[in-house]
Amino acid sequence: MGPNGSTMLEPLRQGLPPFDPAAVSSSASCALPARFEAVRGARLFTKNTLGQWQLDERFDDVALVVSELVTNALRHALPSDGAPHEPAKEAPVRLHLMRWTGRLVCAVRDPSHDGPRSRQSEEDFAAESGRGLFLVDSFSDGWGWHPLAGSLRGKVVWALFRLN
């Protein structure tokens, strides 16, 4: 599927999971603080949600992808100038899990307008960091990103998993 996306993910452009029961059988969302400890919380949220949806067998792959997407949002999408964030009613990073019949989408919303960048093929794959999108691409059935629309600022990066 790659970064182009599909109409199924159109509601993500507004930064919200779709609520139409005909479109999604289940959805869950959690706000994440702007701290790297949030990755652990995202994994726990994913484990609990997949357990409720009886998708425990998918946890390892989905949790790896969630960890990478959240880490990327925390590392690359938050202001690095040390300035305090604008007062907001929501945390700067948000994790959404959505289940359709036969599909699961995990999406991470962040305040940056910059799209994710994959490592170039000639770069060192032995480096300790920089392989996140490679792992997302390897463990999911597709991924992409969209800028947010309307009054929301930033983007959402998503990964799709086929359940059948």
XYZ file of C-alpha atoms in Angstrom:
164
model
C 0.000 0.000 0.000
C 2.881 2.368 0.727
C 2.560 6.033 1.581
C -0.345 6.791 -0.787
C -3.110 5.504 1.474
C -6.698 4.675 0.658
C -10.193 6.022 1.087
C -10.646 3.653 4.047
C -8.262 5.900 5.975
C -9.869 9.210 4.944
C -11.142 9.931 8.502
C -7.532 9.937 9.710
C -6.989 13.158 7.758
C -9.228 14.839 10.303
C -7.132 13.306 13.083
C -9.953 11.203 14.471
C -10.831 7.557 14.170
C -14.004 6.982 12.182
C -17.062 6.467 14.344
C -19.449 5.131 11.704
C -20.317 1.609 12.932
C -20.628 0.446 9.327
C -17.018 1.455 8.672
C -15.259 0.283 11.829
C -16.135 -2.611 14.069
C -13.926 -1.363 16.939
C -11.716 1.611 17.715
C -9.658 2.799 20.657
C -7.483 5.829 21.223
C -5.099 7.135 23.865
C -3.190 10.355 24.425
C 0.547 10.035 24.976
C 2.742 12.487 26.866
C 5.783 14.032 25.199
C 8.196 11.682 26.992
C 9.949 8.558 25.730
C 8.324 6.593 28.572
C 5.137 6.986 26.514
C 6.342 4.163 24.240
C 5.853 1.697 27.093
C 2.367 3.083 27.711
C 1.540 2.753 24.009
C 2.616 -0.901 24.036
C 0.509 -1.602 27.135
C -2.498 0.147 25.584
C -1.990 -1.932 22.416
C -1.737 -5.181 24.410
C -4.925 -4.448 26.355
C -6.842 -3.360 23.270
C -5.802 -6.345 21.158
C -6.711 -8.620 24.077
C -10.204 -7.104 24.227
C -10.543 -7.638 20.485
C -9.269 -11.240 20.771
C -6.271 -10.441 18.581
C -3.572 -11.434 21.102
C -1.722 -13.457 18.453
C -1.004 -10.229 16.508
C 0.501 -8.389 19.488
C 4.200 -8.881 18.679
C 4.047 -7.412 15.161
C 1.558 -4.671 16.008
C 3.407 -3.647 19.192
C 6.710 -3.407 17.306
C 5.118 -1.117 14.722
C 3.332 0.954 17.391
C 6.637 1.341 19.253
C 8.397 2.549 16.113
C 5.639 4.997 15.135
C 5.403 6.473 18.633
C 9.198 6.685 18.966
C 9.421 8.473 15.603
C 6.703 10.938 16.642
C 8.467 11.675 19.921
C 11.921 11.925 18.365
C 11.180 13.775 15.116
C 7.788 15.488 15.349
C 7.928 17.448 18.581
C 9.583 20.863 18.879
C 13.233 20.477 19.825
C 13.875 24.092 20.768
C 13.028 23.477 24.406
C 10.149 25.924 24.210
C 7.063 24.854 26.084
C 4.263 23.471 23.985
C 1.244 25.628 23.358
C -1.349 25.067 26.031
C -3.536 22.384 24.553
C -6.421 20.284 25.668
C -4.757 17.186 24.195
C -1.359 15.573 24.420
C 0.868 16.277 21.407
C 0.955 12.589 20.352
C -2.069 10.323 20.102
C -2.334 6.602 19.271
C -5.414 5.253 17.482
C -6.181 1.566 16.931
C -9.010 0.746 14.524
C -10.366 -2.617 13.525
C -12.297 -3.317 10.374
C -13.441 -6.761 9.304
C -10.189 -8.372 8.215
C -8.004 -5.313 8.903
C -6.359 -3.493 11.778
C -4.902 0.000 11.545
C -2.625 1.637 14.082
C -2.157 5.358 13.595
C -0.070 7.915 15.454
C -0.984 11.587 15.293
C 1.647 14.257 15.969
C 1.990 18.054 15.570
C 4.634 18.084 12.804
C 3.789 18.854 9.189
C 6.906 17.038 7.947
C 6.311 13.618 6.441
C 8.285 10.607 7.623
C 11.475 9.830 5.742
C 12.787 6.331 5.161
C 16.495 5.585 5.402
C 18.252 5.723 2.052
C 19.526 2.366 0.776
C 23.182 3.401 0.887
C 22.998 4.449 4.537
C 24.382 2.232 7.289
C 21.755 -0.294 8.395
C 24.023 -1.305 11.296
C 23.418 2.077 12.966
C 21.576 1.997 16.290
C 18.740 4.180 15.025
C 17.109 5.059 11.740
C 15.488 1.721 10.914
C 12.003 2.524 12.240
C 10.170 2.909 8.933
C 12.019 -0.091 7.507
C 10.625 -2.153 10.416
C 7.149 -0.651 9.969
C 7.268 -1.578 6.281
C 8.575 -5.079 7.059
C 6.090 -6.014 9.805
C 2.912 -4.355 8.497
C 1.004 -4.933 5.272
C 1.261 -1.270 4.332
C 1.835 2.147 5.815
C 1.419 5.771 4.925
C 0.785 9.230 6.246
C -1.570 12.144 5.734
C -1.435 15.779 6.762
C -4.290 16.664 9.098
C -7.154 18.725 7.739
C -9.325 21.442 9.159
C -8.251 23.180 12.339
C -5.897 20.379 13.395
C -2.171 20.837 12.863
C 0.267 18.068 12.070
C -0.019 14.649 10.506
C -1.009 11.067 11.130
C 1.261 8.118 10.272
C -0.530 4.776 9.977
C 0.208 1.103 9.433
C -2.221 -1.512 8.148
C -2.365 -5.167 9.184
C -4.471 -7.776 7.384
C -6.177 -10.081 9.851
C -7.192 -12.879 7.475
